Structures are given as structure tokens and as C-alpha cells.
Short mmCIF file of C-alpha atoms in Angstrom, two decimals:
data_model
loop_
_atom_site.label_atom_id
_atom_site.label_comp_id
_atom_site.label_asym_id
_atom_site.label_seq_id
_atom_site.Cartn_x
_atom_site.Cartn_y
_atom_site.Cartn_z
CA UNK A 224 0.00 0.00 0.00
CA UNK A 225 1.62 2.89 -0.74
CA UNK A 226 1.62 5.99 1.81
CA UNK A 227 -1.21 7.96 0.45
CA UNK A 228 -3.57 5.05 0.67
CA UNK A 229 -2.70 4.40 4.45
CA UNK A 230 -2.66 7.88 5.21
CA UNK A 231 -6.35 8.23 3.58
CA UNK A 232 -7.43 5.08 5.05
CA UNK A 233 -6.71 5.69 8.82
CA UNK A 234 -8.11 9.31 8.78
CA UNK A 235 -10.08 8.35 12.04
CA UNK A 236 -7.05 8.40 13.71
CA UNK A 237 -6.45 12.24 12.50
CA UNK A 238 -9.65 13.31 13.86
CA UNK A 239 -9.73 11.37 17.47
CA UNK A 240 -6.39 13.60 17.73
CA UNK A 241 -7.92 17.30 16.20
CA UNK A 242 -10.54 15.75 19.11
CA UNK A 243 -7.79 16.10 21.74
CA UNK A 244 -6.40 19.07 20.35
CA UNK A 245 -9.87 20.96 20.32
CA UNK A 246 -10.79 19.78 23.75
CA UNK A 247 -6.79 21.46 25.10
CA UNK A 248 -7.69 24.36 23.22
CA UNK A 249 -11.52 25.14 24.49
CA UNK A 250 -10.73 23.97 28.09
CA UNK A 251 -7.84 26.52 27.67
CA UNK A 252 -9.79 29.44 26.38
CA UNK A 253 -12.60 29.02 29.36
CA UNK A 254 -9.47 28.92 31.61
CA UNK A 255 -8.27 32.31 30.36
CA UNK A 256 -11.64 33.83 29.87
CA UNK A 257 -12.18 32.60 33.95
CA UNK A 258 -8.89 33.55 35.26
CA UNK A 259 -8.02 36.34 33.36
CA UNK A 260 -11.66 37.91 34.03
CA UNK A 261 -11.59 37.65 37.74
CA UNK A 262 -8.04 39.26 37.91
CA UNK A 263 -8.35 42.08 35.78
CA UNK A 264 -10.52 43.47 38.41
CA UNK A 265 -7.72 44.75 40.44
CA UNK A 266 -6.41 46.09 37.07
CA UNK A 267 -3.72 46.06 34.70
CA UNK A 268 -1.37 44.34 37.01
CA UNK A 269 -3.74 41.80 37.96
CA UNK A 270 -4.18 41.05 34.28
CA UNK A 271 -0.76 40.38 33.78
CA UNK A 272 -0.55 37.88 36.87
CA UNK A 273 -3.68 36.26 35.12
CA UNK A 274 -2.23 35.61 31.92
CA UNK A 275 0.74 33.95 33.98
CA UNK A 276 -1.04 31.86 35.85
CA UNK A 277 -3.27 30.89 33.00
CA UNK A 278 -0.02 29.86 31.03
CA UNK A 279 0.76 27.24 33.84
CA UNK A 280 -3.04 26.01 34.08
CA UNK A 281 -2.76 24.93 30.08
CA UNK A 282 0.38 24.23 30.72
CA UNK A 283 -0.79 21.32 33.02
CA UNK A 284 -4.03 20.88 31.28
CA UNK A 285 -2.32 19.84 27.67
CA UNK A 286 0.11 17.67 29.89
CA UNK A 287 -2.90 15.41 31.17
CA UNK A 288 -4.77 15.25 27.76
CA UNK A 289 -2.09 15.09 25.03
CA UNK A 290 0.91 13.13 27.40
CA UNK A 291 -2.29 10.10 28.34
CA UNK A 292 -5.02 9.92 25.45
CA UNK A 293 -3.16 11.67 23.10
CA UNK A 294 -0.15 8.81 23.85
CA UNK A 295 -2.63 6.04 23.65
CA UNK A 296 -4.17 7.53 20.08
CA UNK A 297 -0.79 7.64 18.88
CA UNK A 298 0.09 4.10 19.55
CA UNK A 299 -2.79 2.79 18.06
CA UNK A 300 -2.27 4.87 15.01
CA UNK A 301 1.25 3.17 15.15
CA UNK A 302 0.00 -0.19 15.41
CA UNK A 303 -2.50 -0.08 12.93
CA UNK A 304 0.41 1.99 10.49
CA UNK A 305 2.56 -1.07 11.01
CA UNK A 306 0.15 -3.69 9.68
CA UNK A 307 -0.96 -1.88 6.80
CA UNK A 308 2.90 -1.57 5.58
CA UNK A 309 3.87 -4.58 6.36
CA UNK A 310 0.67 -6.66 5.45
CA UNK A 311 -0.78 -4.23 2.55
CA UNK A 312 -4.06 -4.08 4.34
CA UNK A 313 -5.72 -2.02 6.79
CA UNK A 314 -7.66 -4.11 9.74
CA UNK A 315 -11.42 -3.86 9.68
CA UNK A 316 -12.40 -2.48 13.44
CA UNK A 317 -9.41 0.30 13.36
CA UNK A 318 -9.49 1.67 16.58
CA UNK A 319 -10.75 -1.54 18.75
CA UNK A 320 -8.24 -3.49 16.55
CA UNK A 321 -5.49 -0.85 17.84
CA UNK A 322 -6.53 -1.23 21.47
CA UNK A 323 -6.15 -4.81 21.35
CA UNK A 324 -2.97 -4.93 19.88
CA UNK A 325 -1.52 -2.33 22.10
CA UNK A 326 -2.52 -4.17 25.16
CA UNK A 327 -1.38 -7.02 23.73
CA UNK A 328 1.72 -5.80 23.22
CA UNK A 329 2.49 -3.21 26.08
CA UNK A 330 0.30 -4.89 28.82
CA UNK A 331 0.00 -1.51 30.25
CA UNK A 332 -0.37 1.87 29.23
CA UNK A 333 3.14 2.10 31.69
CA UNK A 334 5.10 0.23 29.98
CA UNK A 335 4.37 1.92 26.23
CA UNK A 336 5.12 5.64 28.24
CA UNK A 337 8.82 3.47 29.77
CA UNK A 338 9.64 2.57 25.71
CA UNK A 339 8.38 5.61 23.87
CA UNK A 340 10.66 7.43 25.93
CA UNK A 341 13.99 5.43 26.14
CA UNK A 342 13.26 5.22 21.71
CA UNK A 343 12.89 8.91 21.65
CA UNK A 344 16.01 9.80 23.70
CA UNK A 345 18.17 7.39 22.15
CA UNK A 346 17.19 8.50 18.39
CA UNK A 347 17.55 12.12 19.43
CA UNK A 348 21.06 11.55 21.29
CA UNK A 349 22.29 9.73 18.42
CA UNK A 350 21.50 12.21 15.77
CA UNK A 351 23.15 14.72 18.47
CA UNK A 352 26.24 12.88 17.25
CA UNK A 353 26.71 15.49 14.53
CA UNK A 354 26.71 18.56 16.60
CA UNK A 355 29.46 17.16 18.31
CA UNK A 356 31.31 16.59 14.96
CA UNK A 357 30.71 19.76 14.25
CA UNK A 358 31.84 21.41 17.45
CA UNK A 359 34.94 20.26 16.37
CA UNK A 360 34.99 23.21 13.90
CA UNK A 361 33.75 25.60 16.19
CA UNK A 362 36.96 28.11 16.52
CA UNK A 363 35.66 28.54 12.09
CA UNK A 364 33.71 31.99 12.05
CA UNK A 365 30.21 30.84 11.29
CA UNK A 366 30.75 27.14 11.68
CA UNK A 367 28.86 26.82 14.79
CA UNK A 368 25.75 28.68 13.37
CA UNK A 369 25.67 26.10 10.00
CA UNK A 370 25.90 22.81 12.51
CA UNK A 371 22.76 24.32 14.80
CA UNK A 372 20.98 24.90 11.82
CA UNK A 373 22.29 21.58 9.96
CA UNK A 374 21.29 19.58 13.59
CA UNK A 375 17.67 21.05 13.36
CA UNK A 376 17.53 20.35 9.52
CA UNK A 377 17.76 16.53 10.97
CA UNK A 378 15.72 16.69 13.79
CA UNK A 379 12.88 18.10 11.74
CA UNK A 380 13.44 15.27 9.20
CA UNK A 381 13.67 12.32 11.15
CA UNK A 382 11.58 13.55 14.33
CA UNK A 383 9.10 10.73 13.50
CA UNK A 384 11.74 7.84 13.30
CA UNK A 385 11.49 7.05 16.98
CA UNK A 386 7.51 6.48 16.37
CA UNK A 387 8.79 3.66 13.36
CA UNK A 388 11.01 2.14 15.53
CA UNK A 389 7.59 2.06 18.22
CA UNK A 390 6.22 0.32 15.11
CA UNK A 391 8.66 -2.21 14.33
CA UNK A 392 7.76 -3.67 17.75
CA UNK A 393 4.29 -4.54 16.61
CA UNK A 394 5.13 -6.04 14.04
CA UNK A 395 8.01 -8.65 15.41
CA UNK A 396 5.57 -10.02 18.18
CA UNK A 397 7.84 -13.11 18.54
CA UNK A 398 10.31 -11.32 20.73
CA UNK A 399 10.27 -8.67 24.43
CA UNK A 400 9.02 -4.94 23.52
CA UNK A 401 12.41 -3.78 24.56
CA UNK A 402 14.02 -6.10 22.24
CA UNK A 403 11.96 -5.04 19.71
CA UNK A 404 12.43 -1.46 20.02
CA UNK A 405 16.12 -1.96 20.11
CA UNK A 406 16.20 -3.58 17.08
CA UNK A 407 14.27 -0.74 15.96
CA UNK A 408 16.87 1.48 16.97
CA UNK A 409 19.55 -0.41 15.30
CA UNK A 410 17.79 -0.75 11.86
CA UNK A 411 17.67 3.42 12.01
CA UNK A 412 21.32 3.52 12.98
CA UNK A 413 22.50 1.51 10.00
CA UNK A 414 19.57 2.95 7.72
CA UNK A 415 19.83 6.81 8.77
CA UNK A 416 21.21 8.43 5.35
CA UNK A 417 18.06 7.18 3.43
CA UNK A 418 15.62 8.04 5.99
CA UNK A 419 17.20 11.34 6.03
CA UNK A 420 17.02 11.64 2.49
CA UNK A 421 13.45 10.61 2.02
CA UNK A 422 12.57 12.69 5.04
CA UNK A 423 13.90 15.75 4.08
CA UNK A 424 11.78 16.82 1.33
CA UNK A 425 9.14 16.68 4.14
CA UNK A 426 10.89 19.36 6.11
CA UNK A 427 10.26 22.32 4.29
CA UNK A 428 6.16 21.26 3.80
CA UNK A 429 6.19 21.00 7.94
CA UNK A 430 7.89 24.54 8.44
CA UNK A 431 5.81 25.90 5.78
CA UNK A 432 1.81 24.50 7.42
CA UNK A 433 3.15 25.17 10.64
CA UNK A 434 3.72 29.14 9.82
CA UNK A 435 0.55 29.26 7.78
CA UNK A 436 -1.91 27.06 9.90
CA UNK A 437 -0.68 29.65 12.74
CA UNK A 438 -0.86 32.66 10.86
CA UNK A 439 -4.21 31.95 9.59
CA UNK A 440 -5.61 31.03 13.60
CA UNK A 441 -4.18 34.41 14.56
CA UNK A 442 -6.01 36.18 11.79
CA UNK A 443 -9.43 34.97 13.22
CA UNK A 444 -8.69 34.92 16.85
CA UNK A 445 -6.66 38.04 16.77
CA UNK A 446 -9.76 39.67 14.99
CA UNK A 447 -11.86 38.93 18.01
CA UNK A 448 -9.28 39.27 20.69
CA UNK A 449 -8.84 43.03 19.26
CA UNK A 450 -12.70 43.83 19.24
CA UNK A 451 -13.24 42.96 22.69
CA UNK A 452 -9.41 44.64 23.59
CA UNK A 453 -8.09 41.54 24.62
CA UNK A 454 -4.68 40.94 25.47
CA UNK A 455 -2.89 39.79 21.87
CA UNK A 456 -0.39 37.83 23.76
CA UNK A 457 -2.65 35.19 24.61
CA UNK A 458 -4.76 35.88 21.02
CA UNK A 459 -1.02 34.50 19.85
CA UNK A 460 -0.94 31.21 22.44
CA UNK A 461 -4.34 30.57 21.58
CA UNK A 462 -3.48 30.46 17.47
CA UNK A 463 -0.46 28.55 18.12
CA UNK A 464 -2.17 25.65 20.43
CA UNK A 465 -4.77 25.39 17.52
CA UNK A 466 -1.70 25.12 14.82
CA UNK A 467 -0.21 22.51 16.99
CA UNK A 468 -3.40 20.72 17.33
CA UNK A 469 -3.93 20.66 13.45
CA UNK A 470 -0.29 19.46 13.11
CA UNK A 471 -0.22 16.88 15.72
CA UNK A 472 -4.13 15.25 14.03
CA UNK A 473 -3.33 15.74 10.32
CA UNK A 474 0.63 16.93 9.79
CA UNK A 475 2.46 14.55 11.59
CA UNK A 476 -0.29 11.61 10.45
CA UNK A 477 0.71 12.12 6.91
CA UNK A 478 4.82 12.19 7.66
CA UNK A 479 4.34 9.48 9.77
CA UNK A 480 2.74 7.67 7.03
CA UNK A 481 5.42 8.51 4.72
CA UNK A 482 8.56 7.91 7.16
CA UNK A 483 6.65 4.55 8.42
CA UNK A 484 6.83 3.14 4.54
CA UNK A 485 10.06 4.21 3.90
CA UNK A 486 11.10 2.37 7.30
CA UNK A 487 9.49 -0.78 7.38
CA UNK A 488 10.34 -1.32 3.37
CA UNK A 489 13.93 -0.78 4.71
CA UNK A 490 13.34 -3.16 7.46
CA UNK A 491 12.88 -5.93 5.80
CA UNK A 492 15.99 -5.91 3.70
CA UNK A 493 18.69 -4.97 6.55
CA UNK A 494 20.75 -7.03 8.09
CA UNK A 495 21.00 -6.40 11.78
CA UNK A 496 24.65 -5.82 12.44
CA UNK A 497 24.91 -6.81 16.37
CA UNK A 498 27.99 -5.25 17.10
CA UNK A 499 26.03 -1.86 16.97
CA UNK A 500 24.61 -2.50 19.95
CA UNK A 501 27.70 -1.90 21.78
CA UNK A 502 28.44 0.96 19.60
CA UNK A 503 25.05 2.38 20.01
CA UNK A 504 25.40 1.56 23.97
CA UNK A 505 28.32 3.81 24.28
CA UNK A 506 26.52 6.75 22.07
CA UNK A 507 23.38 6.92 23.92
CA UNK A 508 22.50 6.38 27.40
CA UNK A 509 19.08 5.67 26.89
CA UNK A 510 19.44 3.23 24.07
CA UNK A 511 22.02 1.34 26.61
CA UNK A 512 18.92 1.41 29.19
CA UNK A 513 16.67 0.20 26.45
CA UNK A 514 19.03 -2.48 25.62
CA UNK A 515 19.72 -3.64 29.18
CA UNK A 516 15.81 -3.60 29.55
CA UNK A 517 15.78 -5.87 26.36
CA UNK A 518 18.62 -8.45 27.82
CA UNK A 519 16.32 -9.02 30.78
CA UNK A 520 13.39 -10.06 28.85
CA UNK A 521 12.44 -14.05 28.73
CA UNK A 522 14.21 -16.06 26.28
CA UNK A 523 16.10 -13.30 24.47
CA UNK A 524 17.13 -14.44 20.68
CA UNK A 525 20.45 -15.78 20.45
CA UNK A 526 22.00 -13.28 18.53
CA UNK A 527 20.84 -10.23 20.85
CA UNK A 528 22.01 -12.36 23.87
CA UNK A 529 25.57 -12.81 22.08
CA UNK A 530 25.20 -8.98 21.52
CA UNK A 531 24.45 -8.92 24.82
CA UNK A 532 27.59 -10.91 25.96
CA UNK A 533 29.87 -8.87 23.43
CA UNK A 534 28.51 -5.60 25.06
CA UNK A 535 29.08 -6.65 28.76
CA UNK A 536 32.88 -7.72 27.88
CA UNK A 537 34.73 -4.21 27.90
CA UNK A 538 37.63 -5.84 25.82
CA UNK A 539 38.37 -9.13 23.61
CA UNK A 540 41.16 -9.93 25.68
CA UNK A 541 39.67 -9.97 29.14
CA UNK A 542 36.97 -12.77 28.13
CA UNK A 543 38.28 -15.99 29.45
CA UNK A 544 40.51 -18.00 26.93
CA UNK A 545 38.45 -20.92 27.49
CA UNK A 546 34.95 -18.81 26.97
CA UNK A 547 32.96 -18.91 23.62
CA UNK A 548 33.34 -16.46 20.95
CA UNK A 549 30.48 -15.04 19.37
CA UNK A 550 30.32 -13.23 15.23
CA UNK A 551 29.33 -9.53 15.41
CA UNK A 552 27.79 -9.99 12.12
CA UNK A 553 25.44 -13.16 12.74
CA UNK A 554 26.18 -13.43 16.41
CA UNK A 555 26.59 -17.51 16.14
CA UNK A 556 29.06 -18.91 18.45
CA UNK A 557 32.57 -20.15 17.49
CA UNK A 558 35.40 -22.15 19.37
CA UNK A 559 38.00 -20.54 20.41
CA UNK A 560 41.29 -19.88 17.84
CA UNK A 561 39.20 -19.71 14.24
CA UNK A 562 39.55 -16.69 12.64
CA UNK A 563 36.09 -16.73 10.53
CA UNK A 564 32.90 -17.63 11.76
CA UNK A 565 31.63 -21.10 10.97
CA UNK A 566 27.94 -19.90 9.80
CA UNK A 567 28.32 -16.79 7.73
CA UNK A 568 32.19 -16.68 7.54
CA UNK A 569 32.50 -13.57 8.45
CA UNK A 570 36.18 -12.50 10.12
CA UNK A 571 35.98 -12.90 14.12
#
């Protein structure tokens, strides 16, 4: 199925999140019209404390709805993303079909918050990896500018990677969640130039809705803000929540869709090399928590516990001489003393 068609087909998913984004932005605006009200009484000051506190009460507010149901939409969007790229079809029952399978797979709500975030940290620390390169270059007039700008470039582009690796785990059921999302990790980590390449045509069509789904929800709320003399500020906040809440239902859906093909399709043709996992454990602290998390899963696959193994050992030499020896290409175990590994024949 090609991106377009899953995009199209799981539009309920886009509005249950405008839903969520609605509900932040109309419990927000009764907050301000509440808040603001009562304090402008004791005047100008009193407005300003207002707008403050109001700021801190949406602050908290978008926190519950968007960090909870908004999480749980967004998973089952995942899940049911996954199976129509992989599988070419899109389950009948979308959103109870999603539920399942993200209980299935999760258990609890808990444990999908634990993963989303140890994905997300690692993918973002290891595309950090280029601003340090590029600090490197820093005492170069105008270097340092060029490698912020080049290190946003990326983020932008592959800021929905960490959501594809969330999606490889529904789709290899046969092994732990943590496993799965390392894996996941990996497959980016060897597969990052095309993502980047595919995803970056994306980039400038996100800036671009961003500034004119804002600037066209400031227009109309700025409009009535300034007829009732309203403070603009908040006219701006407002416009801005509503942009974001277009983006998050309808924006992201569609990149997602498009990163999530490009992905998987990639997925199934890489080879897994497991000495990244070692690699990748000394990049990112979080993908070395996700890892460890993975190891202590039930009946790990050999190869991940041989990464495992190879990880743990801080150096070749200090394994014992009498210990097995395991290929960082196809992680199958060897005897001690051949040079090439007895499955693949790979050099060990």
C-alpha cells in the first residue's frame, strides 16, 4: 500500500487527535476567559498575573490530555500503520483493533510511556552525534551557526523515526518490547542516510503548514481578541495551540505515514549488524537502558544475547581463553582460535 492510501485510510485516527487538540484548546480558552476575568478586576497588574497563571493552568491541562489519550491515540495509530505496511491491508475495526494490539503488546499503558521514551532519547542523542562533529569546527567563524541549523535540519526530518522504531515492535511479536524497540533502533542507525534523504523533502512542507496554519488562527482569533481589547499575547498562544493541534491530528499523520513506509520497506531488507549494539550503547544512554531492559526479557534471541555478551565484555582480551566467541555480524558462536565464523564466515 503505498503511503497515500494508508494515510487516507486511517483518517479516524487524524480526527480522534484534532478531538484532543480541540478539547486542550476550548478547556484553555474558558481557563483564560475565567482567570483572566476575575483578575483584571484589580487592574492592569492583575491582568498580567492572570495571563501567567493561565499559562501554567494549560500548561498542566495539555500535559494530562495530550501526554495520556493523546499517547494512547498515537500508539494505536502506530499499530495499525505497522500492519498496513507490512501486510498491505488495513484491519477492519481500526481503533478496537489498535486497542487490542496495544494491550497485547504493552500490557499496560506504563510500559508503552517506559519505551516511547527510552526510543525517543536514544534517536535524538544519536543524531546529536553530529553537533558534536561539528563542534569540532567551532573556533571557524560561522561554523557553529551552520551545525545548529544543519542539527535542526535533521531533527525536523527524522523527528518521526522514533515512532517507526515504536512500530517495528508490533510487528516482530515473537520477541520482548524492549528487544523489539532496540532492534528498531539499530535498523535506524545503519539505515539513517536514506531516511534522512526521504525525510527531508518533508521538512520544508512542515515549516511551511506550521507558519501558515498559525498565521491563519491568529487572523481569526486576533480579529476577536482586538474587538473585545483583549490581550494579543494570549490571542497569539491561543493560534499557536490550535496550529499545533492541526499538526499533531493531520501533519504529523501524513509524515508518519510517509517515514513509516520508507522504514518498514527498509526493514525488511537490513541485516542487523549486532555489534552496533555496543556501539550504540556507548553513544546513547538511553538506548544502553533500552538495551539492558531488552537483555532481561524471557528467552532473548540468540543473537541479541551474544550482543548482549559482546557488550558486557569491555575488551576481547579480558573474556576468558576458554569462553565462547560469538560473530558480530550473525552473532553464532565459534570455538576458540578460528579466525572466521563457521555460519556466515564472516572475520571474528
Amino acid at each position: 500500500m503505498s503511503a497515500k492510501s494508508i494515510y487516507l485510510g486511517t483518517l479516524k485516527f487524524c480526527w480522534l487527535k484534532l478531538l484532543l487538540g480541540i478539547a486542550t484548546v476550548l478547556i484553555s480558552a474558558v481557563l483564560f476567559a475565567v482567570i483572566v476575568g476575575i483578575l483584571s478586576l484589580f487592574g492592569s497588574g492583575g491582568t498580567g498575573i492572570g495571563i501567567v497563571i493561565w499559562l501554567g493552568a494549560t500548561g498542566i491541562v495539555r500535559f494530562f490530555i495530550m501526554h495520556y489519550a493523546g499517547y494512547m491515540v498515537k500508539a494505536g495509530h502506530i499499530a495499525i500503520l505497522s500492519t498496513a505496511v507490512t501486510e498491505g491491508r488495513i484491519p477492519d475495526n481500526q481503533v478496537e483493533t489498535a486497542k487490542a494490539m496495544v494491550t497485547e503488546r504493552f500490557l499496560t499503558s506504563n510500559v508503552y510511556f517506559a519505551i516511547d521514551k527510552l526510543v525517543g532519547g536514544a534517536v535524538k542523542q544519536l543524531q546529536r552525534v553530529v553537533g558534536k562533529i561539528g563542534s569540532m569546527f567551532g573556533a571557524v567563524p560561522g561554523v557553529d551557526a551552520v551545525v545548529k541549523a544543519g542539527q535542526l535540519f535533521i531533527d525536523i526530518s527524522l523527528g518521526y523515526v522514533d515512532e517507526c522504531c515504536l512500530g517495528y515492535t508490533f510487528v516482530h511479536k515473537e520477541q520482548g518490547a524492549f528487544k523489539s524497540a532496540a532492534d528498531g533502533v539499530v535498523i535506524y542507525a545503519q539505515n539513517w542516510k536514506p531516511l534522512l534523504k526521504s525525510a527531508a523533502k518533508t521538512t520544508v512542507v512542515v515549516i511551511l503548514a506550521i507558519v501558515l496554519v498559525t498565521a491563519a488562527a491568529f487572523a481569526l482569533i486576533g480579529g476577536l481578541f482586538s474587538l473585545f481589547h483583549w490581550n494579543m499575547l494570549a490571542a497569539f498562544i491561543l493560534a499557536a495551540m490550535i496550529a499545533f493541534a492541526v499538526k499533531f491530528a493531520f501533519i504529523d499523520s501524513w509524515i508518519l505515514c510517509k517515514t513509516m513506509t520508507v522504514y518498514m520497506s527498509l526493514a525488511k531488507t537490513t541485516e542487523i549488524t549486532f555489534d552496533l549494539y555496543g556501539k550504540l550503547c556507548n553513544l546513547s544512554s538511553k538506548f544502553k537502558e533500552l538495551f539492558d531492559k531488552g537483555r532481561g526479557e524471557e528467552n532473548p534471541q540468540p543473537a541479541y544475547a551474544a550482543a548482549s555478551a559482546g557488550y558486557t565484555s569491555p575488551a576481547p582480551q579480558a573474556e576468558p581463553a576458554a569462553g565462547p566467541l560469538f560473530c558480530g555480524q550473525c552473532g553464532t558462536e565459534n570455538k576458540r582460535g578460528v579466525k572466521f565464523c563457521g555460519s556466515c564466515g564472516a572475520k571474528l
